[in-house]
Amino acid sequence: MSSLAAVLAPSTVRQIHLVLAGTLNYAVRDGRLVKSPSDDIRLPRIVRTPRGYLTHDQVARLARECGEFGDVVRFLAYTGLRWGEMAALRVGRVDLSRRRIEVAEAVSEVGGAAVWGTPKNHGRRSVAFPALLATELAQRCQGKRPKDLVFTSTAGAWLRNGNFRHRHFDPALTLIREGRSTPDDPDLNVVADPNFPPQPR
């Protein structure tokens, strides 16, 4: 495992160990081994990096610079949904009267193709959203059928993270960074993280 730890992330090494240990433990139960060699292996520690959070003003500024897709920034910031969950959200899972969203599906891009599945950890959940998102969500849902996607590209396709970052998010971030007076503001640096957006504080 030490050789793997030199080239792989700690979480990946732990996943590999989990699979290997399961196989070896089965061999022990089957009587093929007396003891599992995986029992005494020291695994690398997973170091949690600090999370960054934007202020409400910074969310508003970033959304404003993203133009017609500013509602995407606000939606992610104030609901805490992952990108794939937001991109897979369908109109029929938005309850505007109760201000709740049913998160039951996610989409990711693998080799240029959309892969649809369940959310991370396979858990469906209901998420509340604040009133400030209600009007924009209603506009996104207007005229659509229940199975239609809420958020789409200008061409009506599912919203790809890479395209959004390249065409809207990164240019908006560049404008903000060029215009700010404090060059090392950590609150604005965190939004370059591919797991954007953090929730506002």
Short mmCIF file of C-alpha atoms in Angstrom, two decimals, residues 68-69 72 83 86-90 107 109 112-114 116 140 144 147-161 163-164 167-168:
data_model
loop_
_atom_site.label_atom_id
_atom_site.label_comp_id
_atom_site.label_asym_id
_atom_site.label_seq_id
_atom_site.Cartn_x
_atom_site.Cartn_y
_atom_site.Cartn_z
CA GLU A 68 -28.18 34.84 -18.00
CA PHE A 69 -26.80 31.92 -15.97
CA VAL A 72 -27.39 28.75 -11.63
CA TRP A 83 -23.54 20.19 -10.00
CA MET A 86 -28.70 20.52 -10.32
CA ALA A 87 -28.13 19.59 -13.96
CA ALA A 88 -30.43 16.55 -13.63
CA LEU A 89 -33.23 18.39 -11.81
CA ARG A 90 -36.57 18.00 -13.57
CA VAL A 107 -25.84 13.41 -14.32
CA GLU A 109 -20.01 13.54 -18.18
CA GLY A 112 -18.01 13.26 -23.60
CA ALA A 113 -21.26 11.40 -22.95
CA ALA A 114 -23.91 12.09 -20.32
CA TRP A 116 -27.49 9.49 -15.71
CA ARG A 140 -37.06 28.24 -15.60
CA LYS A 144 -42.03 22.94 -19.59
CA LYS A 147 -39.94 15.45 -17.16
CA ASP A 148 -38.13 18.40 -18.77
CA LEU A 149 -34.88 19.64 -17.22
CA VAL A 150 -35.09 22.84 -15.20
CA PHE A 151 -31.62 24.13 -16.09
CA THR A 152 -30.44 23.80 -19.68
CA SER A 153 -27.94 25.36 -22.04
CA THR A 154 -29.00 28.06 -24.48
CA ALA A 155 -29.50 25.25 -27.01
CA GLY A 156 -31.82 23.39 -24.64
CA ALA A 157 -29.38 20.58 -23.81
CA TRP A 158 -28.35 19.46 -20.34
CA LEU A 159 -25.99 21.92 -18.67
CA ARG A 160 -22.42 20.58 -18.82
CA ASN A 161 -20.11 21.67 -16.02
CA ASN A 163 -18.96 24.27 -20.78
CA PHE A 164 -20.43 26.41 -18.01
CA ARG A 167 -18.03 30.11 -21.06
CA HIS A 168 -19.48 31.77 -17.97
#
